Each structure stands twice: as C-alpha cells, then as structure tokens.
CSV table of N, CA, C and O and ligand atoms in Angstrom, one decimal:
chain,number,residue,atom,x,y,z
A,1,UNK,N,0.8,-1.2,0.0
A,1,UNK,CA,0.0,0.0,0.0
A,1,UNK,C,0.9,1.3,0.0
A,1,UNK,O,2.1,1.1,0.3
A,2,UNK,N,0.4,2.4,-0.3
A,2,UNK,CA,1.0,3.5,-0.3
A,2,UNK,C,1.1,4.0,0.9
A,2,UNK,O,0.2,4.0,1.7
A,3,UNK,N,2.8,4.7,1.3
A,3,UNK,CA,2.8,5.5,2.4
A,3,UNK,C,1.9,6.1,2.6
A,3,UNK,O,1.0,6.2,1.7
A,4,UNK,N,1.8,6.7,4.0
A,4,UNK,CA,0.5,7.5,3.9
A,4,UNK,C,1.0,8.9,4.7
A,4,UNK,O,1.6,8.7,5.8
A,5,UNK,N,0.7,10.5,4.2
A,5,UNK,CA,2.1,11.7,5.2
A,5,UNK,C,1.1,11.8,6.3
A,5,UNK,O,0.2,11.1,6.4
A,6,UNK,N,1.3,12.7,6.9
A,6,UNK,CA,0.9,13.3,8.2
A,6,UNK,C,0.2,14.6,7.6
A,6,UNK,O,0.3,15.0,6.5
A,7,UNK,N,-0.6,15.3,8.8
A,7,UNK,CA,-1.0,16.8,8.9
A,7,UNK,C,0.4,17.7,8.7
A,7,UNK,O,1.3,17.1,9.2
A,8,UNK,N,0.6,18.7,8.3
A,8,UNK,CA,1.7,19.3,7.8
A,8,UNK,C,2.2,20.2,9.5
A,8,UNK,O,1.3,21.1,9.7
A,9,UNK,N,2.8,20.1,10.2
A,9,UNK,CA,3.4,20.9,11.6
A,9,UNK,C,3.7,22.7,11.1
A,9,UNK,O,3.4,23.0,9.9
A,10,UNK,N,4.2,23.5,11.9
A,10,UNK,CA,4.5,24.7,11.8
A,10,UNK,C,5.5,24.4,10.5
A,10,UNK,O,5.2,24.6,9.3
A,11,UNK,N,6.9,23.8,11.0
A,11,UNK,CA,8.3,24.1,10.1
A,11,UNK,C,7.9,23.5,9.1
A,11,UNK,O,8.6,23.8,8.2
A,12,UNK,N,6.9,22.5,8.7
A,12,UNK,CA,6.7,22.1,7.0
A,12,UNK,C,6.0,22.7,6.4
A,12,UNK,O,6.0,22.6,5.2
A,13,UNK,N,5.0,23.7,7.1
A,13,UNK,CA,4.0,24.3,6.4
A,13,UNK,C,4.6,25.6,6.2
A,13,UNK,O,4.2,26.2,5.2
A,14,UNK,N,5.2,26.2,6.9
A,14,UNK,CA,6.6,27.4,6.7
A,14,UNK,C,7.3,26.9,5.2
A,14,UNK,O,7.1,27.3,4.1
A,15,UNK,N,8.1,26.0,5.6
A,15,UNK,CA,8.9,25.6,4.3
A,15,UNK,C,7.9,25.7,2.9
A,15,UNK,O,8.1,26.6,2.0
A,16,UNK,N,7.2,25.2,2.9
A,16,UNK,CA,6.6,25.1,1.7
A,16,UNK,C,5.6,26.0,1.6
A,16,UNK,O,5.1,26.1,0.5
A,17,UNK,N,5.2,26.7,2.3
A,17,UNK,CA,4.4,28.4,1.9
A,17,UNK,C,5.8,29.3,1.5
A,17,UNK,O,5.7,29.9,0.4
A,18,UNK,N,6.7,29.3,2.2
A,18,UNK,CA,7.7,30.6,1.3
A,18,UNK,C,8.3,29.8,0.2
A,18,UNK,O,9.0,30.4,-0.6
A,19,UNK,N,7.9,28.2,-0.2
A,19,UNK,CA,8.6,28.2,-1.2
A,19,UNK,C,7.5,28.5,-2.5
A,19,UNK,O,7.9,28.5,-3.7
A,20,UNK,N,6.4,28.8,-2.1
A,20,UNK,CA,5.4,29.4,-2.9
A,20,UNK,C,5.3,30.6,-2.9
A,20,UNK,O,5.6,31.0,-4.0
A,21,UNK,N,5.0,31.5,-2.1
A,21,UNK,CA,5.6,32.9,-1.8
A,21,UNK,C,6.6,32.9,-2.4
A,21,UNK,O,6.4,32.1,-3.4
A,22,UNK,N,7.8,33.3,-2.4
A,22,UNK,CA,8.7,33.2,-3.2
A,22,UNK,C,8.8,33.0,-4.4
A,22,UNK,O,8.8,33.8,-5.3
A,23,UNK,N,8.7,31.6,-4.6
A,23,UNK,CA,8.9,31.4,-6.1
A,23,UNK,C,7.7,32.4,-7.0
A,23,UNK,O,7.9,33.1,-8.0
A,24,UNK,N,6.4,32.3,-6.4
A,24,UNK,CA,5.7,33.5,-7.0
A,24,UNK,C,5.8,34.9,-7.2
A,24,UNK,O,5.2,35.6,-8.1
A,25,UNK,N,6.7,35.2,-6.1
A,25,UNK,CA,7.2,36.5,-6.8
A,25,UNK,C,8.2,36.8,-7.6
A,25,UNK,O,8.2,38.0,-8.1
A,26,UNK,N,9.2,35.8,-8.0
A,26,UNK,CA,9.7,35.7,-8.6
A,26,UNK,C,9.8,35.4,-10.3
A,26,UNK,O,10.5,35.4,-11.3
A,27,UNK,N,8.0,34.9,-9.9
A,27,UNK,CA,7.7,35.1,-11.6
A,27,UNK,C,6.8,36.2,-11.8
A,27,UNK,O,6.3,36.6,-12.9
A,28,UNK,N,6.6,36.6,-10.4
A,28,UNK,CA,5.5,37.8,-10.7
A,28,UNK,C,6.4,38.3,-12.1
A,28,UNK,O,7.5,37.9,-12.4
A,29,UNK,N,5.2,39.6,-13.1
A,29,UNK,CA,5.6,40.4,-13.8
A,29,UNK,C,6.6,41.3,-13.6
A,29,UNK,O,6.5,41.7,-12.4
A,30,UNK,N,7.8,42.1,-14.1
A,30,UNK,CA,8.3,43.2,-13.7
A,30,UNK,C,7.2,44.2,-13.8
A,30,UNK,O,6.9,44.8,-12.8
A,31,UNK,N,6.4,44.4,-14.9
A,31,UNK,CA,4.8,45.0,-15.2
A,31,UNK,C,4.0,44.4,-14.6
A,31,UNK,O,3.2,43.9,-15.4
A,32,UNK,N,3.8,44.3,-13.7
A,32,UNK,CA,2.2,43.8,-13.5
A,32,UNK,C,1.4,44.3,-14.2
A,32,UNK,O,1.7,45.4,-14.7
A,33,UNK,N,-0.2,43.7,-14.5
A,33,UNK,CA,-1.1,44.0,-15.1
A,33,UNK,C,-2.1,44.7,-13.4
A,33,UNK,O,-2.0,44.2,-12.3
A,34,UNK,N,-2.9,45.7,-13.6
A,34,UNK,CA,-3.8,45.9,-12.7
A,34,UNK,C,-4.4,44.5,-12.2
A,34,UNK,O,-4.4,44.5,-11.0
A,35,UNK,N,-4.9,43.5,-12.7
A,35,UNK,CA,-5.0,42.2,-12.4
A,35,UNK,C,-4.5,41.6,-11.8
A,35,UNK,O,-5.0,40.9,-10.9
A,36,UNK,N,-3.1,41.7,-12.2
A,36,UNK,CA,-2.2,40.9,-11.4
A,36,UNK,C,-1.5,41.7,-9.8
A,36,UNK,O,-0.9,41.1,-8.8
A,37,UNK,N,-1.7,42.7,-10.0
A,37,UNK,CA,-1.5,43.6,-8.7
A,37,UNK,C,-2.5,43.4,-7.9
A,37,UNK,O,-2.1,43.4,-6.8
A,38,UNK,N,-3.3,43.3,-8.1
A,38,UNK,CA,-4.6,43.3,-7.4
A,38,UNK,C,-4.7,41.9,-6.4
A,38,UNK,O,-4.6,42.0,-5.1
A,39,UNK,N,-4.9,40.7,-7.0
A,39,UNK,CA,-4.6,39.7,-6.9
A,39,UNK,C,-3.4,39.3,-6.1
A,39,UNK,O,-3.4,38.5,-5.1
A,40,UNK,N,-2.3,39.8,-6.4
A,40,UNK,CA,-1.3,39.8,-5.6
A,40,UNK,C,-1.3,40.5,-3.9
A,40,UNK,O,-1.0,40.0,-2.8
A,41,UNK,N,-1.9,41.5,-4.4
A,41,UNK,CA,-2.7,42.2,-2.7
A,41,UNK,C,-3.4,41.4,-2.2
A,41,UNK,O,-3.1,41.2,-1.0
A,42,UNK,N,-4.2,41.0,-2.7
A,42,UNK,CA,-5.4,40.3,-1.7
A,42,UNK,C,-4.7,39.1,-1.5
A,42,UNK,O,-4.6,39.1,-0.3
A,43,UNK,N,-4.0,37.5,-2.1
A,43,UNK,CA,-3.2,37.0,-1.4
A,43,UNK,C,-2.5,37.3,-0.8
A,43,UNK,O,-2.7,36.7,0.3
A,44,UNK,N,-1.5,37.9,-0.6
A,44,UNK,CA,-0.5,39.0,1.0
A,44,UNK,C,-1.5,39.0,1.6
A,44,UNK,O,-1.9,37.9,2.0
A,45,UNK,N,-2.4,40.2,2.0
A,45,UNK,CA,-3.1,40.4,2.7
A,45,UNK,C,-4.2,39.7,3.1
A,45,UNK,O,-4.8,40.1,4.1
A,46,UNK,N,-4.6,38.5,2.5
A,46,UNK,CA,-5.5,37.6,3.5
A,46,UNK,C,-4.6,36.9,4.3
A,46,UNK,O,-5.2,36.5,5.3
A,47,UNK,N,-3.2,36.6,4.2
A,47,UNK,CA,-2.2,35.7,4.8
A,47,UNK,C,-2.5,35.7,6.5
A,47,UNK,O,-2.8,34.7,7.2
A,48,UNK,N,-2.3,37.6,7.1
A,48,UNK,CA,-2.8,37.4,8.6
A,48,UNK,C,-4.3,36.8,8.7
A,48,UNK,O,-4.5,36.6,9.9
A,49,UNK,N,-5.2,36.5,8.1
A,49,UNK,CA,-6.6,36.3,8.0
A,49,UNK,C,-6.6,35.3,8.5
A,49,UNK,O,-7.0,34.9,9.6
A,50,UNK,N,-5.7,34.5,7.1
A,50,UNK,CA,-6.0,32.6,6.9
A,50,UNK,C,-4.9,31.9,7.2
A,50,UNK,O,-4.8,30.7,7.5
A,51,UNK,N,-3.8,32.9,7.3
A,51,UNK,CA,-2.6,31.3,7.4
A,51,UNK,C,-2.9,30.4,8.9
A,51,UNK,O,-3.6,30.7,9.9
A,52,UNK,N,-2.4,29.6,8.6
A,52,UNK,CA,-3.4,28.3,9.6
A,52,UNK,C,-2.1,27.9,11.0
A,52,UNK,O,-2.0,26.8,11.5
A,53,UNK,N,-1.1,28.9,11.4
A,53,UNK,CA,-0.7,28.9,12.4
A,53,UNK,C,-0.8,29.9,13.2
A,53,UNK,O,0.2,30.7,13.2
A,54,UNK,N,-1.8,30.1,13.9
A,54,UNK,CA,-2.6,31.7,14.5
A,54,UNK,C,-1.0,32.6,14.9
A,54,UNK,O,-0.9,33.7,14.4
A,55,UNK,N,0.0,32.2,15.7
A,55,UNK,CA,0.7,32.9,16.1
A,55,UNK,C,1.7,33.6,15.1
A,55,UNK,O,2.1,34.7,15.3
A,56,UNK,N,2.0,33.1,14.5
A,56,UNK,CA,2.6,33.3,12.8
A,56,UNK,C,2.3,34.4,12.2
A,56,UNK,O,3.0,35.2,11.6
A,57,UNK,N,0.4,34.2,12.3
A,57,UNK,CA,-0.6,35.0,11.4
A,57,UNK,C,-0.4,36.4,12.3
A,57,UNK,O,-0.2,37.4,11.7
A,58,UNK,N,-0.5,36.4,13.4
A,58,UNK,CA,-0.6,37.6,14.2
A,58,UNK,C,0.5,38.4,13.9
A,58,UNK,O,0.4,39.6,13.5
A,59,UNK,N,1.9,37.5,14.2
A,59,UNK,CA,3.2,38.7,14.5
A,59,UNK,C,3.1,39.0,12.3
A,59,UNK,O,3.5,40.1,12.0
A,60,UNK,N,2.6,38.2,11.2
A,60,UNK,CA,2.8,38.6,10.1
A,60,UNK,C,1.9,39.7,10.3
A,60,UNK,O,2.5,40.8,10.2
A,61,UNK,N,0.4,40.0,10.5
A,61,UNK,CA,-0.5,41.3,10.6
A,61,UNK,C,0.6,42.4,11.6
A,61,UNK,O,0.6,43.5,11.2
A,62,UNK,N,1.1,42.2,12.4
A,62,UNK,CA,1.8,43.3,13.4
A,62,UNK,C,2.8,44.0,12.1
A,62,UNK,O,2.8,45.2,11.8
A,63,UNK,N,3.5,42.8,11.5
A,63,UNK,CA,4.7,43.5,10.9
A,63,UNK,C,3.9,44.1,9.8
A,63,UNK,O,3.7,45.3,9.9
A,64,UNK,N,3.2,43.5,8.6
A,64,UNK,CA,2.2,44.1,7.4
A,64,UNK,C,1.9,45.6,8.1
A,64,UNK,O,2.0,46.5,7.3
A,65,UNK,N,1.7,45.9,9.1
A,65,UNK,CA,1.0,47.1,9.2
A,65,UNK,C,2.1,48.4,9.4
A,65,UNK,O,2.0,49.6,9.0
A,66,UNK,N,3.0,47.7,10.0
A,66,UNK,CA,4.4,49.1,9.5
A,66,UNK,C,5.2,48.4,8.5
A,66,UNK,O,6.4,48.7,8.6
A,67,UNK,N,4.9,47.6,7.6
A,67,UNK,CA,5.8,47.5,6.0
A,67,UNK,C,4.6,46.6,5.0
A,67,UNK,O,4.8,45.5,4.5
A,68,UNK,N,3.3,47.6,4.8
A,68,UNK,CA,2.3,47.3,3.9
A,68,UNK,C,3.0,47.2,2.3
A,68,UNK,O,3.7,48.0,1.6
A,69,UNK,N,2.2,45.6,2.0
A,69,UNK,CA,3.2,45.6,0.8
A,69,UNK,C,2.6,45.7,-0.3
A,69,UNK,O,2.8,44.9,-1.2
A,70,UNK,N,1.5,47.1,-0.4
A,70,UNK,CA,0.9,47.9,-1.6
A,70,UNK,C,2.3,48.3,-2.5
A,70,UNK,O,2.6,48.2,-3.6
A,71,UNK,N,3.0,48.8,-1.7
A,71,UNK,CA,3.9,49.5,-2.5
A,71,UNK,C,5.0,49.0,-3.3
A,71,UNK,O,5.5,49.5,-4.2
A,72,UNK,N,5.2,47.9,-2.8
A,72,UNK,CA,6.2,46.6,-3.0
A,72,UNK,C,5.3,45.8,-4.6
A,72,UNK,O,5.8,45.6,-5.8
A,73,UNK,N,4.0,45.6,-4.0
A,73,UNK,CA,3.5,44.8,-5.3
A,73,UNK,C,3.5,46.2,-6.3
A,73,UNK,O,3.9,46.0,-7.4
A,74,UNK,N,3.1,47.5,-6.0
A,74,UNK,CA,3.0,48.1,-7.1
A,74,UNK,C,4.4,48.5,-8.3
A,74,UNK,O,4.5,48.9,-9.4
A,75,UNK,N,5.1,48.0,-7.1
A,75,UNK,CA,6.6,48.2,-8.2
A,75,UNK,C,7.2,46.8,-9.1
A,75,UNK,O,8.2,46.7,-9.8
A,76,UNK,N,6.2,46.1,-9.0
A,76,UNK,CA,6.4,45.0,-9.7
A,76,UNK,C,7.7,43.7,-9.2
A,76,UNK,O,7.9,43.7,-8.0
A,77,UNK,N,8.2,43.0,-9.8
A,77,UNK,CA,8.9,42.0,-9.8
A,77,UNK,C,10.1,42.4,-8.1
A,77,UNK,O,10.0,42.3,-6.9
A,78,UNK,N,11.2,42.8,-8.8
A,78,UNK,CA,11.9,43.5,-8.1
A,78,UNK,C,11.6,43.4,-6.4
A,78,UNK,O,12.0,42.7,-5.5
A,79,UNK,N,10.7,44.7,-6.6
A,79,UNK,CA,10.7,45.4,-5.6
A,79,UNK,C,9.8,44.4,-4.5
A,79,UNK,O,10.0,44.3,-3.3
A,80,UNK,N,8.9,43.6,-5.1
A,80,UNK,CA,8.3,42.4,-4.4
A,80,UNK,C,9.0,40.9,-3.7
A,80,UNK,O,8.8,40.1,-2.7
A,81,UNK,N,9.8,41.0,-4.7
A,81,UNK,CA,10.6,39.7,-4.1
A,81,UNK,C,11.6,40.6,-2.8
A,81,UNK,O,11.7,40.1,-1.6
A,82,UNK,N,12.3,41.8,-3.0
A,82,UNK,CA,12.9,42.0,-2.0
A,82,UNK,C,12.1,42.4,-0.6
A,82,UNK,O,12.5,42.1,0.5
A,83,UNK,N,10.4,43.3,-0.8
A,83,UNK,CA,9.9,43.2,-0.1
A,83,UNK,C,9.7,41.9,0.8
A,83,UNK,O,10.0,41.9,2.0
A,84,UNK,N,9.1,40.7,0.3
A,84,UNK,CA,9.0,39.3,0.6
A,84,UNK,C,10.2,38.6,1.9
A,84,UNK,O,10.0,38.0,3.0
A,85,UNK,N,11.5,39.0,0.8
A,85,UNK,CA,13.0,38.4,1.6
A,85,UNK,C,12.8,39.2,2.9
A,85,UNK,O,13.0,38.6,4.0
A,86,UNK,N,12.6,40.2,2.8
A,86,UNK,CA,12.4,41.2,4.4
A,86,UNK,C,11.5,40.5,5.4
A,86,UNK,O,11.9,39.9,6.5
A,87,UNK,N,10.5,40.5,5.0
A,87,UNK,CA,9.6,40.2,6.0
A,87,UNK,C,10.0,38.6,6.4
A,87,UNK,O,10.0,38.2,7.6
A,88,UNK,N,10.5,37.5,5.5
A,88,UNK,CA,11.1,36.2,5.9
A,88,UNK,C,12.3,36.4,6.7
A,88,UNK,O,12.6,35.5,7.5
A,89,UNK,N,13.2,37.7,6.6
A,89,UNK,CA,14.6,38.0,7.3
A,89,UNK,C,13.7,38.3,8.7
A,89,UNK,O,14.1,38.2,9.9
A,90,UNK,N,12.9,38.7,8.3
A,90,UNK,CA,12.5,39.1,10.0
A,90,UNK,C,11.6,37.7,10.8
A,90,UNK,O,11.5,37.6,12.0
A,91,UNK,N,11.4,37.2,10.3
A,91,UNK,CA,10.8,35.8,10.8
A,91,UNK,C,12.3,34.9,11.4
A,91,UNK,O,12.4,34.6,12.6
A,92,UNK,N,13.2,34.7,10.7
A,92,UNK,CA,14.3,34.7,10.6
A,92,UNK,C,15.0,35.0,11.9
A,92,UNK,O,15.6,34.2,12.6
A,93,UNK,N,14.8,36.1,12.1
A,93,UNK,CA,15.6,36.9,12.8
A,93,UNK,C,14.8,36.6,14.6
A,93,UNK,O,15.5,36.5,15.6
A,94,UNK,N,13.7,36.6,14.5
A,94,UNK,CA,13.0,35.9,15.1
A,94,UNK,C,12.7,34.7,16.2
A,94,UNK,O,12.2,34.5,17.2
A,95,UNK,N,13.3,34.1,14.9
A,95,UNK,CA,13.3,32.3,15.4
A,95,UNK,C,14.7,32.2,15.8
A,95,UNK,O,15.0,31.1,16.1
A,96,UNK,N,15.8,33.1,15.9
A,96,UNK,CA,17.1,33.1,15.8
A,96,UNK,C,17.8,32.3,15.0
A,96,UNK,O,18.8,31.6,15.4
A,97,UNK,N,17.3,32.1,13.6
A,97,UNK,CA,18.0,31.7,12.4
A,97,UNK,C,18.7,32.8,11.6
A,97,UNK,O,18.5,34.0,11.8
A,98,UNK,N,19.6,32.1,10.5
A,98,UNK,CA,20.4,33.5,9.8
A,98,UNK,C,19.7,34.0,8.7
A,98,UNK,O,19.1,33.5,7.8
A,99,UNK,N,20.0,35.2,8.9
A,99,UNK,CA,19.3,36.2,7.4
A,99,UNK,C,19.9,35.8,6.2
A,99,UNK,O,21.1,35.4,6.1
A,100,UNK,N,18.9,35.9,5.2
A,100,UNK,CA,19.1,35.4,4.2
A,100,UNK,C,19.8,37.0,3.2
A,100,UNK,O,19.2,38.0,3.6
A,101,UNK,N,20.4,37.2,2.5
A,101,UNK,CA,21.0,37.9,1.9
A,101,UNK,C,20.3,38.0,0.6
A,101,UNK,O,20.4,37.1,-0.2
A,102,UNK,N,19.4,39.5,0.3
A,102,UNK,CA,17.9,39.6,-0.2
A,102,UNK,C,18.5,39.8,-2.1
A,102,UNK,O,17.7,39.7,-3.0
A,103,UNK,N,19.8,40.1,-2.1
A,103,UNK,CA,21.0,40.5,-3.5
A,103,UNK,C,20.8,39.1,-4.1
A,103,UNK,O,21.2,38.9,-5.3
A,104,UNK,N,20.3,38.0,-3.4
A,104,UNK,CA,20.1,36.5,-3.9
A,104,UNK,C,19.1,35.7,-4.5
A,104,UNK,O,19.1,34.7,-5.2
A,105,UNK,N,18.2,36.5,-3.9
A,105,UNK,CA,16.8,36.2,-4.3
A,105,UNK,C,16.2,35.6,-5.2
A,105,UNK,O,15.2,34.9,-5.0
A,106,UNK,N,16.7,35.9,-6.5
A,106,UNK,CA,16.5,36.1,-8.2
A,106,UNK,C,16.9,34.5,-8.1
A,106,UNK,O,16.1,33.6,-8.2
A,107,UNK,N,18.7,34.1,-7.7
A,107,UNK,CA,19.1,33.2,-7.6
A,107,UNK,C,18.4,31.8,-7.4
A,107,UNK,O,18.3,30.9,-8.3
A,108,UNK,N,18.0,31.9,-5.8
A,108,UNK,CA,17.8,30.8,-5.2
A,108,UNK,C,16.3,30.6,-5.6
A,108,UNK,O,16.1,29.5,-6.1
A,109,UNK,N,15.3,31.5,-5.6
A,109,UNK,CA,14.1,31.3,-6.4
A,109,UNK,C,13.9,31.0,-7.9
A,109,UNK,O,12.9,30.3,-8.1
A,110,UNK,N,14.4,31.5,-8.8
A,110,UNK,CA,14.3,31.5,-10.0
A,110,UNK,C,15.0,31.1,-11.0
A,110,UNK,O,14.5,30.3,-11.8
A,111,UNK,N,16.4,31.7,-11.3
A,111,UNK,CA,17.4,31.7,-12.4
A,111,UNK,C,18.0,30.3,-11.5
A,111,UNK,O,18.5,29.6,-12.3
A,112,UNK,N,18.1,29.8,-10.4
A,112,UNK,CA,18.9,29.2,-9.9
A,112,UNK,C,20.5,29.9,-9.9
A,112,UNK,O,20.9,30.8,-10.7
A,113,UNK,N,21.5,29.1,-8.5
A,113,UNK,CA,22.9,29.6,-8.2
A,113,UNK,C,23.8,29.9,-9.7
A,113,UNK,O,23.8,29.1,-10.6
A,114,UNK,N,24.5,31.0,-9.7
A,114,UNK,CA,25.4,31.3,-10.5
A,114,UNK,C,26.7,30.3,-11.3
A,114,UNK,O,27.2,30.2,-12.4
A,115,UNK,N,26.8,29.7,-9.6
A,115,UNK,CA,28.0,28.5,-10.2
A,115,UNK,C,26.8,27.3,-10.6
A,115,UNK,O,27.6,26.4,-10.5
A,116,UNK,N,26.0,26.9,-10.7
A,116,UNK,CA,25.0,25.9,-11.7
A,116,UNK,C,24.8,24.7,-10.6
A,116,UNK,O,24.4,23.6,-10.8
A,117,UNK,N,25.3,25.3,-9.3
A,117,UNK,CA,24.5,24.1,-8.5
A,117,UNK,C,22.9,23.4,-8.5
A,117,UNK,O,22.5,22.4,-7.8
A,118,UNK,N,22.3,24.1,-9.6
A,118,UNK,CA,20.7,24.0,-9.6
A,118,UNK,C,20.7,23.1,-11.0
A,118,UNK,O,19.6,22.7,-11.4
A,119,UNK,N,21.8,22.9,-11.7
A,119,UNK,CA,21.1,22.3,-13.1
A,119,UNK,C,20.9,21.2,-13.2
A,119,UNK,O,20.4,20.7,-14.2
B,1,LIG,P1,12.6,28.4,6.0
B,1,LIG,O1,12.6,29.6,6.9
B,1,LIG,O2,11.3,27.7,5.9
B,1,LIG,O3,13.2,28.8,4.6
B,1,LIG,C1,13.2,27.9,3.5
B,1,LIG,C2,14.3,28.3,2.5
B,1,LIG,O4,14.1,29.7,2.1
B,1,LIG,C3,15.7,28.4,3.2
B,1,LIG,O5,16.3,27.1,3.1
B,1,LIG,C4,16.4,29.4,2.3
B,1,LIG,O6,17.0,28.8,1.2
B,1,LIG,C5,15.3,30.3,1.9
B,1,LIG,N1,15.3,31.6,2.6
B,1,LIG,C6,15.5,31.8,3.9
B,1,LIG,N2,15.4,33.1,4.3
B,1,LIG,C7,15.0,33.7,3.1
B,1,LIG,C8,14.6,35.1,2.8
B,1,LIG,N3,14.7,36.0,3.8
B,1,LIG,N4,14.3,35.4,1.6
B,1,LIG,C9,14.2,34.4,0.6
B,1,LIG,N5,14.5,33.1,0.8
B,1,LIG,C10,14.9,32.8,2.1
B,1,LIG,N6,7.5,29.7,12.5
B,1,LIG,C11,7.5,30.0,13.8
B,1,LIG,O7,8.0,29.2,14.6
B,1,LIG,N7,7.0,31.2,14.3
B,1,LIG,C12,6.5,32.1,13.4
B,1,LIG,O8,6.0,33.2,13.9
B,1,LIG,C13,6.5,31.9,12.0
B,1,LIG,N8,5.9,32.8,11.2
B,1,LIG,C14,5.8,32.4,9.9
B,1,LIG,C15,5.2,33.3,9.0
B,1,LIG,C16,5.1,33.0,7.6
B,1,LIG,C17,4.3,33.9,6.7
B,1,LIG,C18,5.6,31.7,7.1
B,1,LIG,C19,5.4,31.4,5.7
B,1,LIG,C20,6.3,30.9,8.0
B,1,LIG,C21,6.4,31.2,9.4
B,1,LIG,N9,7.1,30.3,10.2
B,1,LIG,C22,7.0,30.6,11.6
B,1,LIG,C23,7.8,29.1,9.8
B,1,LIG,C24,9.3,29.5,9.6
B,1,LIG,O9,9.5,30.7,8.9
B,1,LIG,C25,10.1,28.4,8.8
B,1,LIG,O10,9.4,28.1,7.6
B,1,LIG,C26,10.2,27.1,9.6
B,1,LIG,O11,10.8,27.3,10.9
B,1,LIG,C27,11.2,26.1,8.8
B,1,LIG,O12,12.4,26.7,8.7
B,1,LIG,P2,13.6,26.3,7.7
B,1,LIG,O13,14.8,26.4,8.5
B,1,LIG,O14,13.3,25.0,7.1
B,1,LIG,O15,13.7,27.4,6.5
C-alpha cells in the first residue's frame, strides 16, 4: 500500500508556503497587469486572515502594518521579491536563524545559483 504523510506541523508548512511565496514572486511580472496587482494584494493580505498557524498569522499582521506591501506589489517583480525576503529576514531573525541575503533572491528562487548548483 501507499505510504500514507501526516498533517503538515508549523516548520513544514513554513517551508513550503515561502517556497510558494517566493517562487511566485519571482515570476511575478516586472509590469504587472492591474490584475495581477490586485490579486497579488489580496493573497499577502489575506495571509494574517488565513494562514493556519494563529501565532505566525498575528506577528505577520503586526509587521504588514508598518511595512504594507501595496507598494512593493506596485513596483512590480523586483521590488516584491525584495519586499518578501524582508519580512522572511524578520521571521528569521526571530526564530534566531540567519538572514538570508535579499542580492540573492532572483538566484535561489528563480534563475537558480550562479556557479549551476541547480542544473
Ligand atoms: P525556512 O525559513 O522555511 O526557509 C526555506 C528556505 O528559504 C531556506 O532554506 C532558504 O533557502 C530560503 N530563505 C531563507 N530566508 C529567506 C529570505 N529572507 N528570503 C528568501 N529566501 C529565504 N515559524 C515559527 O515558529 N513562528 C512564526 O511566527 C512563524 N511565522 C511564519 C510566517 C510565515 C508567513 C511563514 C510562511 C512561516 C512562518 N514560520 C514561523 C515558519 C518558519 O519561517 C520556517 O518556515 C520554519 O521554521 C522552517 O524553517 P527552515 O529552517 O526549514 O527554513
């Protein structure tokens, strides 16, 4: 018979929400479309709503409210992924793990490492 996984805990459902986050901003548009801006807002911002570890969801609504990321999605690609890396550097910083270095971003989400560790 087929293994069978578990309910997902805090650190797996972390891992694989920023590896969605992330990688989706990374394909966001550099242009977004009003559509796509839009849409991009309203997933960020339902995150304190719905994400399904209440304590998580709380301190992300504390931080969203002094670094709302209208301005981040309105600048398209860029300015969102670096927005994104911030608010994970601060989770990060948090849990007393190491900051991720946000000049990388593009890398580890997207294009993959420079020296071709990813091919
Ligand atoms: P993760 O932090 O899950 O990171 C996965 C990978 O992302 C890393 O291996 C690295 O390659 C890359 N990465 C790391 N930092 C960055 C960055 N700044 N930018 C881009 N890429 C990066 N857990 C709690 O215990 N308390 C909380 O309050 C909490 N809040 C959370 C809020 C949100 C919105 C999310 C999505 C998760 C939250 N978590 C929280 C879970 C926590 O962030 C981790 O996902 C979990 O602890 C597993 O950590 P990890 O070491 O596997 O790496």
């Amino acid at each position: 018979s087929l293994p069978r996984d578990c309910p997902a805990d805090v650190e797996r459902l972390g891992r694989h929400t920023w590896t969605f986050l992330h990688t989706t901003a990374s394909y966001f548009p550099p242009s977004p479309s009003l559509a796509q801006k839009s849409s991009m807002l309203s997933l960020l911002t339902s995150l304190p709503t719905l994400y399904p570890c209440s304590s998580c969801a709380d301190e992300l609504g504390s931080y969203m409210k002094s670094h709302p990321p209208k301005e981040a999605v309105e600048g398209g690609r860029s300015t969102l992924e670096r927005w994104l890396c911030e608010v994970h550097n601060e989770v990060n910083e948090r849990l007393g793990k190491e900051a991720f270095n946000c000049d990388n971003v593009g890398q580890r989400w997207r294009d993959g490492w420079e020296d071709g560790r990813c091919d």
